[in-house]
Short mmCIF file of C-alpha atoms in Angstrom, two decimals:
data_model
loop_
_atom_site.label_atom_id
_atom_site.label_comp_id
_atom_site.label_asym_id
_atom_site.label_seq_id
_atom_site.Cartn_x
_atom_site.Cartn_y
_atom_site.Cartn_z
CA UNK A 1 0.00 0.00 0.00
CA UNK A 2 3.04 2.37 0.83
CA UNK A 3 4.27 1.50 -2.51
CA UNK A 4 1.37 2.50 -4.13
CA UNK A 5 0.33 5.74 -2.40
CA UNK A 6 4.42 6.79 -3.39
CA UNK A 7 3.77 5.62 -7.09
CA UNK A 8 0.53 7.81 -7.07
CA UNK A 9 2.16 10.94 -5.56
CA UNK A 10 4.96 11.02 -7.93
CA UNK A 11 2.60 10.71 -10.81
CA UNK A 12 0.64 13.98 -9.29
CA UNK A 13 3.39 16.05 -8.68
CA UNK A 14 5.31 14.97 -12.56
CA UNK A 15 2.14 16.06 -14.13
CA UNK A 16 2.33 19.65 -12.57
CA UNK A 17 3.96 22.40 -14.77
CA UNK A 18 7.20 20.65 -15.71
CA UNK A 19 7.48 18.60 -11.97
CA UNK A 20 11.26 19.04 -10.92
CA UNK A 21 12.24 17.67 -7.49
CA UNK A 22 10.87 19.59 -4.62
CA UNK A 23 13.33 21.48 -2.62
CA UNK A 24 12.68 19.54 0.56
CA UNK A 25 14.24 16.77 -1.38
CA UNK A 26 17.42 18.32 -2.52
CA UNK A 27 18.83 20.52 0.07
CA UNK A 28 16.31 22.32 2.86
CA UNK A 29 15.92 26.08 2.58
CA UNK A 30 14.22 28.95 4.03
CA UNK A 31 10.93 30.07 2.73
CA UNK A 32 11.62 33.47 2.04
CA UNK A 33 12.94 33.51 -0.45
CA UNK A 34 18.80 38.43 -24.44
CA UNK A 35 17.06 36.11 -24.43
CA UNK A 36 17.81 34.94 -28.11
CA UNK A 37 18.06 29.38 -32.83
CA UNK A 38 18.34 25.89 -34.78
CA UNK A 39 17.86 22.51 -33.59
CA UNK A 40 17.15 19.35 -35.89
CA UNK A 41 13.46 18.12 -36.21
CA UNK A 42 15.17 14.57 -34.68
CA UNK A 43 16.43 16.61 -31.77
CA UNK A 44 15.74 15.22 -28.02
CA UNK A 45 14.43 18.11 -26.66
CA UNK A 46 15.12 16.79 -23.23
CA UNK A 47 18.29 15.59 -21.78
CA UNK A 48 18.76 12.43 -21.43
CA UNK A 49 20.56 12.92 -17.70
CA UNK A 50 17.27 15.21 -16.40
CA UNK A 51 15.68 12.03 -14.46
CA UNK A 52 17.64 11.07 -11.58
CA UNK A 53 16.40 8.07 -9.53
CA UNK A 54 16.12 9.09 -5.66
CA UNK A 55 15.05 6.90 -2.97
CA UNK A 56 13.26 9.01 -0.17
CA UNK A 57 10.80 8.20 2.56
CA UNK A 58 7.09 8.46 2.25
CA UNK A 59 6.77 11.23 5.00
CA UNK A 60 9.05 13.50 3.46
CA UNK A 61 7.45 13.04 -0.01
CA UNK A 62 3.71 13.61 1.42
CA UNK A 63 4.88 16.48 3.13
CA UNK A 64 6.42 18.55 0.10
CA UNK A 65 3.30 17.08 -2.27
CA UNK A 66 0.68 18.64 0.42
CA UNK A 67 2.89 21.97 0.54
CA UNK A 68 2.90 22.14 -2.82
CA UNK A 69 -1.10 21.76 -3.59
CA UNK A 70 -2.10 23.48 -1.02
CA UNK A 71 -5.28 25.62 -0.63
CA UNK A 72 -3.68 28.58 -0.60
CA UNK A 73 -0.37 29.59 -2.33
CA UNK A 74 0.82 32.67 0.17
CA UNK A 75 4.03 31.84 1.93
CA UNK A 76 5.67 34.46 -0.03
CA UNK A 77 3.28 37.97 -0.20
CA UNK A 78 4.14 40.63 1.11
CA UNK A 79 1.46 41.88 4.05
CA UNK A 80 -0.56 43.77 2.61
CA UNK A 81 0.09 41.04 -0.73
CA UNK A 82 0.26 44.69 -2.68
CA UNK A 83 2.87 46.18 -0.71
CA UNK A 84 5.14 47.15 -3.61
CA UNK A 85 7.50 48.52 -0.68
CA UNK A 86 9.21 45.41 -0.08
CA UNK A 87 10.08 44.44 -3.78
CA UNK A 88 13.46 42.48 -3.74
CA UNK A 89 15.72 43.98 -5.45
CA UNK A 90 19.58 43.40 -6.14
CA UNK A 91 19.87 40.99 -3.14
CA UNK A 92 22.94 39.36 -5.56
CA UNK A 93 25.00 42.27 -7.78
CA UNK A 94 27.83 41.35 -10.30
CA UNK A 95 31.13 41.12 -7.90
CA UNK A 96 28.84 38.90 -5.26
CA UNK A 97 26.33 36.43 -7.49
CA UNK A 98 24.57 33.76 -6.69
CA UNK A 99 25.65 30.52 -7.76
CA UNK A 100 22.15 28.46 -8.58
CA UNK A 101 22.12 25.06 -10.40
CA UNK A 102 20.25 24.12 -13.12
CA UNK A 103 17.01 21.92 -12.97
CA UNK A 104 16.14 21.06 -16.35
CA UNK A 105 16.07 22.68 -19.57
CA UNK A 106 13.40 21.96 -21.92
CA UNK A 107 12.76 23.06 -26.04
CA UNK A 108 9.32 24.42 -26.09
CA UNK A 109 9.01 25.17 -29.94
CA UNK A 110 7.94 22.65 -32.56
CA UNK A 111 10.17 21.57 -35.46
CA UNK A 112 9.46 24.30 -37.94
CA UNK A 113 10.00 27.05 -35.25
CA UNK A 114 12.61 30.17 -36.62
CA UNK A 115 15.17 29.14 -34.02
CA UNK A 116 15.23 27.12 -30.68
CA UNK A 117 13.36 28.26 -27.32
CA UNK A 118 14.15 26.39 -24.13
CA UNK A 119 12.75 26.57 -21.06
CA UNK A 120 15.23 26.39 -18.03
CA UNK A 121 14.96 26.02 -14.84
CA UNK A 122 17.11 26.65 -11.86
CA UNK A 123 17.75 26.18 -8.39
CA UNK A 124 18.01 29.37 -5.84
CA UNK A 125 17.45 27.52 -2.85
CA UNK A 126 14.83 30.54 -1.57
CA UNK A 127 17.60 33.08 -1.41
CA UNK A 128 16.68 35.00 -4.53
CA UNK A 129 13.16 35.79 -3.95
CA UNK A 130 11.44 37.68 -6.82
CA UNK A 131 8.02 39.39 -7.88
CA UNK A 132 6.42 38.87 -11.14
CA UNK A 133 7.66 41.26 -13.89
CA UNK A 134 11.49 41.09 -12.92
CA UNK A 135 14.38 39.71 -14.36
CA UNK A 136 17.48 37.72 -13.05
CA UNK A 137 20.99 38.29 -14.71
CA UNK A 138 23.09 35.66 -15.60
CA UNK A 139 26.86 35.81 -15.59
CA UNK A 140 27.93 33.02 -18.52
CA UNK A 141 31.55 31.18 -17.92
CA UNK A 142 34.54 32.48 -19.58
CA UNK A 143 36.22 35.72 -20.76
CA UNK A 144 35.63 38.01 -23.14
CA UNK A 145 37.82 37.73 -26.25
CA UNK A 146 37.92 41.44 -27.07
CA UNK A 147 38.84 42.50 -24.10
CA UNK A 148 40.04 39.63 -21.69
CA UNK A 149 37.76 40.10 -18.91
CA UNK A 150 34.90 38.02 -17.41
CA UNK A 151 31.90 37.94 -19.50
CA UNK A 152 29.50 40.49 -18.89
CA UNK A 153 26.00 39.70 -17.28
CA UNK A 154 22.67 39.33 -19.18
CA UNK A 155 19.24 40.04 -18.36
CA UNK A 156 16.55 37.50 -18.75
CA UNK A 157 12.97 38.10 -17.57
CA UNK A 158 11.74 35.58 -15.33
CA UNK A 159 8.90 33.43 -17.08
CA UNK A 160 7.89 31.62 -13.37
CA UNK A 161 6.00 32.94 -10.34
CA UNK A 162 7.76 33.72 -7.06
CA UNK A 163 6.41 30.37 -6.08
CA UNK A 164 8.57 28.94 -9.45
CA UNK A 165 6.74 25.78 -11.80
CA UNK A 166 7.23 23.54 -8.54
CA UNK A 167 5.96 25.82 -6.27
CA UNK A 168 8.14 25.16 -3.60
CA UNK A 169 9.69 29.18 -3.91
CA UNK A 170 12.88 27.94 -4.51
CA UNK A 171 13.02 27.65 -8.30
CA UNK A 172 12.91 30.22 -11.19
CA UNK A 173 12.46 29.80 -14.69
CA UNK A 174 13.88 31.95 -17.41
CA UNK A 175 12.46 31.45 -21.31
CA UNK A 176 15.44 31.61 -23.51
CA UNK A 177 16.30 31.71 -27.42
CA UNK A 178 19.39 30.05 -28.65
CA UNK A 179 21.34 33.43 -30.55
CA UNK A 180 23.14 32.06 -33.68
CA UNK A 181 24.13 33.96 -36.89
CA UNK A 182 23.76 33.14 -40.30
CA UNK A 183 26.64 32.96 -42.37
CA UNK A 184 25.89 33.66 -46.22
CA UNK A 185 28.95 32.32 -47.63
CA UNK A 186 29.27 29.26 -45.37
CA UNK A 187 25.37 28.64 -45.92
CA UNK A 188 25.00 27.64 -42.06
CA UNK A 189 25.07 29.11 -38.16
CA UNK A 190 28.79 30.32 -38.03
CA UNK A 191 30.19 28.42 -34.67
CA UNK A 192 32.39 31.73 -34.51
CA UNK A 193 29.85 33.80 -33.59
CA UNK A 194 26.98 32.96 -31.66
CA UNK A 195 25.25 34.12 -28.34
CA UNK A 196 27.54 33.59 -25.45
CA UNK A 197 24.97 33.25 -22.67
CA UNK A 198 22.14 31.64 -24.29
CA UNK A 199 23.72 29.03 -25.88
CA UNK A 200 25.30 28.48 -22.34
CA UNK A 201 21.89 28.34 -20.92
CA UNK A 202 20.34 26.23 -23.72
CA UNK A 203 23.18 23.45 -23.67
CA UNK A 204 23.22 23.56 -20.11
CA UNK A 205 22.37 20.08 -18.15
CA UNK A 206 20.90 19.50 -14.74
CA UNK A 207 23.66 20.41 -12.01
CA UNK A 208 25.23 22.72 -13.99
CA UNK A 209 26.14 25.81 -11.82
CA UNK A 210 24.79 29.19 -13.04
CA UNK A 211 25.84 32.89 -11.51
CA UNK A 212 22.95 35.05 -10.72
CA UNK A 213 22.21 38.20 -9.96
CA UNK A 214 19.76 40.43 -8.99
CA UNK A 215 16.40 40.11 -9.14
CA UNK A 216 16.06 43.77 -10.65
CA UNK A 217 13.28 46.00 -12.15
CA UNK A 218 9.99 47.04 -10.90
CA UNK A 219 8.66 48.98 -14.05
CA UNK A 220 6.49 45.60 -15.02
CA UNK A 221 5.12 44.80 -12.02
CA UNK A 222 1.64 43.70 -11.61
CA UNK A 223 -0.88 47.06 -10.05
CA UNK A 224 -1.87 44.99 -7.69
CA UNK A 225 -3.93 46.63 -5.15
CA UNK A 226 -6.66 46.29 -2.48
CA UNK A 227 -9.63 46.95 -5.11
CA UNK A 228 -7.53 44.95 -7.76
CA UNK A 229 -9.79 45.15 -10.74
CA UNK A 230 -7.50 46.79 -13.64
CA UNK A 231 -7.32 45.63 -17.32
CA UNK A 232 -4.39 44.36 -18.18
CA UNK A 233 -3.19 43.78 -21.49
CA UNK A 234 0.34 41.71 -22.36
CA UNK A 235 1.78 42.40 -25.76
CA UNK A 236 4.88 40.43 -26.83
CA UNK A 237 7.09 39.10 -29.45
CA UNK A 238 8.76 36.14 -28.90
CA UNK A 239 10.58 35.49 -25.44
CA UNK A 240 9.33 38.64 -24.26
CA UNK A 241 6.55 36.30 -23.25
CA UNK A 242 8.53 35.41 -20.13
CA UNK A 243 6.88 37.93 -17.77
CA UNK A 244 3.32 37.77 -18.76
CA UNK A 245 3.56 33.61 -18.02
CA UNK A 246 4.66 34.92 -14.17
CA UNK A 247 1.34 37.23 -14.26
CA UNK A 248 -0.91 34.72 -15.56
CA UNK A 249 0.02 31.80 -13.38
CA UNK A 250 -0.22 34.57 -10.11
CA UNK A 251 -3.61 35.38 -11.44
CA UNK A 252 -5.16 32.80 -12.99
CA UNK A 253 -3.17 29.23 -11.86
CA UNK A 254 -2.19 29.74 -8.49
CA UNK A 255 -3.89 30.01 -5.43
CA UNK A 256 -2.61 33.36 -4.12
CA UNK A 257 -3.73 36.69 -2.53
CA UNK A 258 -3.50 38.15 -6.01
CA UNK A 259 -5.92 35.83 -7.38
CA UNK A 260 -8.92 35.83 -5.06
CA UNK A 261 -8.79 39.66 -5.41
CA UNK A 262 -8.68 40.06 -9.24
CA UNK A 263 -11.71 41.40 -10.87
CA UNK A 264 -10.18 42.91 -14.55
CA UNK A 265 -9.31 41.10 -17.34
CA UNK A 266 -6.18 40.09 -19.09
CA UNK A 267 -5.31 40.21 -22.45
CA UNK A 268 -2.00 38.80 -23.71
CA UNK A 269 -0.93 39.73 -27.55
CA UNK A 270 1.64 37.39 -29.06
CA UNK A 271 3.62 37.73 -32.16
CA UNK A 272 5.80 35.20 -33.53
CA UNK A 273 6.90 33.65 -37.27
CA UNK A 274 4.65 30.25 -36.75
CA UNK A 275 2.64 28.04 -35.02
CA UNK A 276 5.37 26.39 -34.50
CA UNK A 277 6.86 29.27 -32.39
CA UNK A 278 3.98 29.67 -30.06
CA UNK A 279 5.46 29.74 -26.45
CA UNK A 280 3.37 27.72 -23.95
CA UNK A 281 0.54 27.98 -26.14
CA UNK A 282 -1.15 24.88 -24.43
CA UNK A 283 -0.78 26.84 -20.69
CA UNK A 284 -3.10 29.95 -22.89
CA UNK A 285 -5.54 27.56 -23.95
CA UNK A 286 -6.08 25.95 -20.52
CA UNK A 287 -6.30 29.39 -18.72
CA UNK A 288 -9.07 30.45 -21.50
CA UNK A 289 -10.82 27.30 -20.84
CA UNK A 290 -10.82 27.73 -16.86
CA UNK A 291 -11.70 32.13 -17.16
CA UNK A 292 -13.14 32.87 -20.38
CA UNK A 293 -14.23 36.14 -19.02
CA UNK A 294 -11.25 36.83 -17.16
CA UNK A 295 -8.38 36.18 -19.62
CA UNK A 296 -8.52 36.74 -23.70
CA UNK A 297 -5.11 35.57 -26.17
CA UNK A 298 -4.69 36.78 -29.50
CA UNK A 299 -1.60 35.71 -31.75
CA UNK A 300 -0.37 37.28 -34.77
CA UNK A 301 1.44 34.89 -36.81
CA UNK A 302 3.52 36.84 -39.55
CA UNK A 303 4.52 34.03 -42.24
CA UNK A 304 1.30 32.38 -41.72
CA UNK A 305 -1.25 34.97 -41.43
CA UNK A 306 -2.13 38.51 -43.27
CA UNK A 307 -2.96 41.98 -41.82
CA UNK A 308 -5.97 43.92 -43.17
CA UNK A 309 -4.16 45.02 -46.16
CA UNK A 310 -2.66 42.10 -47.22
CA UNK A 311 1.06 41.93 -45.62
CA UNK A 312 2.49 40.01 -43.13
CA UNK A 313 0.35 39.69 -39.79
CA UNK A 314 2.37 41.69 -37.63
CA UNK A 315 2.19 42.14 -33.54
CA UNK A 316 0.91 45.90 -34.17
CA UNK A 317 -1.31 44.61 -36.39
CA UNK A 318 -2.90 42.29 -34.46
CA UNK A 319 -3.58 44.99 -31.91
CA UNK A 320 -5.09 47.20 -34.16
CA UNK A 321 -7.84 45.04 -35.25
CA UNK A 322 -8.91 45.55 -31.27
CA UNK A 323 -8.03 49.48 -31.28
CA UNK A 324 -11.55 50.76 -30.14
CA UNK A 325 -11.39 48.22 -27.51
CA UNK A 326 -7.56 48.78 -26.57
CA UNK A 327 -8.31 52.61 -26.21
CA UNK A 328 -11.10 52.44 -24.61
CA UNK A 329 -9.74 49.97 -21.86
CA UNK A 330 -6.73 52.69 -21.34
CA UNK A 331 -9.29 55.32 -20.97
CA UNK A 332 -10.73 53.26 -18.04
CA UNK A 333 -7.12 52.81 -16.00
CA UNK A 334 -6.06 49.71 -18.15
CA UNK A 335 -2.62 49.04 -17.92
CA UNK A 336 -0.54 48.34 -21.05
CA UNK A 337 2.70 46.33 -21.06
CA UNK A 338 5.31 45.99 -23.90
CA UNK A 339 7.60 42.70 -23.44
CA UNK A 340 10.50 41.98 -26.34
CA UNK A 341 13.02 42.83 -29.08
CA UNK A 342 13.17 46.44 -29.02
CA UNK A 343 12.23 46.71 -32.83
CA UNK A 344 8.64 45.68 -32.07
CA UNK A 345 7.86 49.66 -30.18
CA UNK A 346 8.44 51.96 -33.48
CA UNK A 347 5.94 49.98 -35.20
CA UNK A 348 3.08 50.09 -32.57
CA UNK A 349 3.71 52.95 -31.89
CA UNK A 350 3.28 53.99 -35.07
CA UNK A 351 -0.02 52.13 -35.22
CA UNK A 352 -1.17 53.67 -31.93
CA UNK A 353 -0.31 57.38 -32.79
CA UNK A 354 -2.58 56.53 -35.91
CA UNK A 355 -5.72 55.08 -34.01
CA UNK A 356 -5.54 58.34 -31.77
CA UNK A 357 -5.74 60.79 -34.53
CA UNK A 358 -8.74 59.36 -35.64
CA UNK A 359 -9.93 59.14 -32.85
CA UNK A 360 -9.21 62.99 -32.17
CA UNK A 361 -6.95 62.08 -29.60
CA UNK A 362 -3.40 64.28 -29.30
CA UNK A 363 -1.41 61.33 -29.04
CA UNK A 364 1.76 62.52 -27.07
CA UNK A 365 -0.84 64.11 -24.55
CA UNK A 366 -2.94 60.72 -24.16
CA UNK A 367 0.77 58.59 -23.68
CA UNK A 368 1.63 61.37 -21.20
CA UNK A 369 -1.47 60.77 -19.44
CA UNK A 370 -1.22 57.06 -19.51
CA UNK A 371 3.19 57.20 -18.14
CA UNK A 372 2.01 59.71 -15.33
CA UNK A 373 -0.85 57.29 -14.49
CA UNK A 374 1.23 54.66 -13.94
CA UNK A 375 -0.53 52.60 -16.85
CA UNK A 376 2.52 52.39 -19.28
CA UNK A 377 5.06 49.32 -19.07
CA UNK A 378 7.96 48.93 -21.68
CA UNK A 379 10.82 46.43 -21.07
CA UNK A 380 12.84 45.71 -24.34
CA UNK A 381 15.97 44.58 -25.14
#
């Protein structure tokens, strides 16, 4: 029968969100606690060394299964839960990082995806507690060529809750691109030249150390609040996906504070090549099955799908087809966010300026209105 109840446990907990070990079975811990392609359609995208075998009594294992589905997810809020006052932030800087260890990393793009997208997870042990919206900065081994020195750090947004994908609070996950660069005359990725850090993160294996720092940046935090009812609406391309999957598990998977208090909606725009591309499309789906009224997801697919005058479908376009609706939310306190490769603003902002001037809107007024307000997020890279 012990056998049995162990075998059925496991089972739970592997199904859950990409299931690593809980913390209570690798080392105890307290409970406070550029991003950038190719891989081969025959590709394993996981590692074959991710599944350790680990012998552990039944007491410890029911005990970290009932922590981690319990009623209420809320060992880490702040008191008040909206208390922006107590944000981490920098608890680990350059000189002094963290040292974390990698978890598992995980492609999450199909086979005709424009590059590779992992999803990694690592280790903190609950000493690099973080709030939805920030990022972590990883230090990748080595030196830089040019210069001699240590490689410099990166930013990555986190893509996990402050709880992380195992709930435990001592995990984060980062969503990350493999950089590579097409070489025209050699017809292939040059191995010269290639994204230092997130090739380091992508052909990383479980145990491998990684330096951390931070957590840093507050500017995409959730407006979380008492009366939290406020529209929210996610637009990305690509991995800038990572924070809005830390907002939309806090809302809309976990049991937290946040959660039971949320009355708005959220909408989350995403803009990739193909539907191969999508970035934890199947999480989206479920969340739209579970609030329908709470949580809408629009894509914009630009080799697969055309804008209203017949070019590519991009992110700005897929926006505009809701401008009435967009404007209208930001007229009622909505707050917009803007998550990705920096040459995804000129063009919606282009697009936006345009809706407001037929709407007889002074556009530079309105986006001064909505930046004093507190209603306007960018983070690009």
């Amino acid at each position: 029968m012990v056998q049995v109840e162990i075998v059925a446990c496991l089972a739970l907990l592997v199904g859950t969100y990409g299931f690593v070990a809980p913390a209570g079975l690798r080392q105890a811990a307290p409970a406070v606690r550029a991003n950038a392609l190719r891989m081969s359609v025959s590709d394993e995208p996981w590692f074959a060394d991710a599944v350790a075998t680990t012998v552990v009594d039944k007491a410890t294992l029911d005990s970290v299964f009932a922590k981690a589905t319990s009623n209420d997810q809320d060992f880490l809020e702040a008191s008040p839960y909206w208390d922006q006052s107590v944000v981490p932030v920098n608890t680990y800087k350059n000189k002094e990082p963290f040292v974390g260890k990698v978890v598992s990393v995980k492609r999450i793009v199909g086979p005709e995806a424009t590059g590779e997208t992992c999803h990694i997870i690592i280790d903190h042990q609950g000493k690099m507690p973080y709030w939805e919206g920030q990022s972590y900065g990883v230090i990748p081994p080595g030196t830089n060529p040019k210069n001699g020195k240590p490689n410099s750090v990166r930013l990555y947004s986190i893509a996990s809750s402050r709880y992380g994908d195992d709930m435990t609070g001592t995990t984060t996950s980062l969503c990350v691109r493999r950089a590579t660069y097409w070489c025209p005359e050699l017809g292939a990725d040059d191995p010269a030249k290639k994204g230092v850090c997130s090739n380091f993160l992508c052909d990383a294996k479980p145990g491998d150390e990684v330096k951390l720092t931070g957590p840093s940046g507050k500017v995409m935090l959730l407006p979380e609040a008492e009366d939290f009812k406020a529209d929210i609406i996610m637009v990305a391309t690509g991995t800038g996906i990572a924070p809005y999957r830390s907002m939309v598990r806090r809302l809309f998977v976990e049991k937290t504070p946040a959660a039971a208090a949320y009355k708005g909606q959220a909408w989350l725009f995403l803009g990739v090549a193909n539907k191969d591309a999508l970035l934890y499309d199947d999480e989206w789906q479920a969340v739209l099955a579970s609030h329908p009224e709470q949580f809408r997801y629009d894509v914009a697919l630009s080799r697969e799908q055309t804008n209203a005058k017949g070019g590519k479908m991009y992110i700005q376009d897929k926006v505009e087809e809701y401008a009435d609706e967009v404007f209208n939310k930001l007229d009622n306190g909505a707050h917009m966010y803007f998550c990705g490769l920096k040459g995804m603003m000129p063009g919606i902002l282009t697009m936006l300026e345009g809706v407001a001037k037929s709407k007889g809107l002074v556009w530079e007024e309105f986006l001064g209105k909505l930046k004093k307000n507190g209603q306007w997020h960018v983070e690009v890279y």
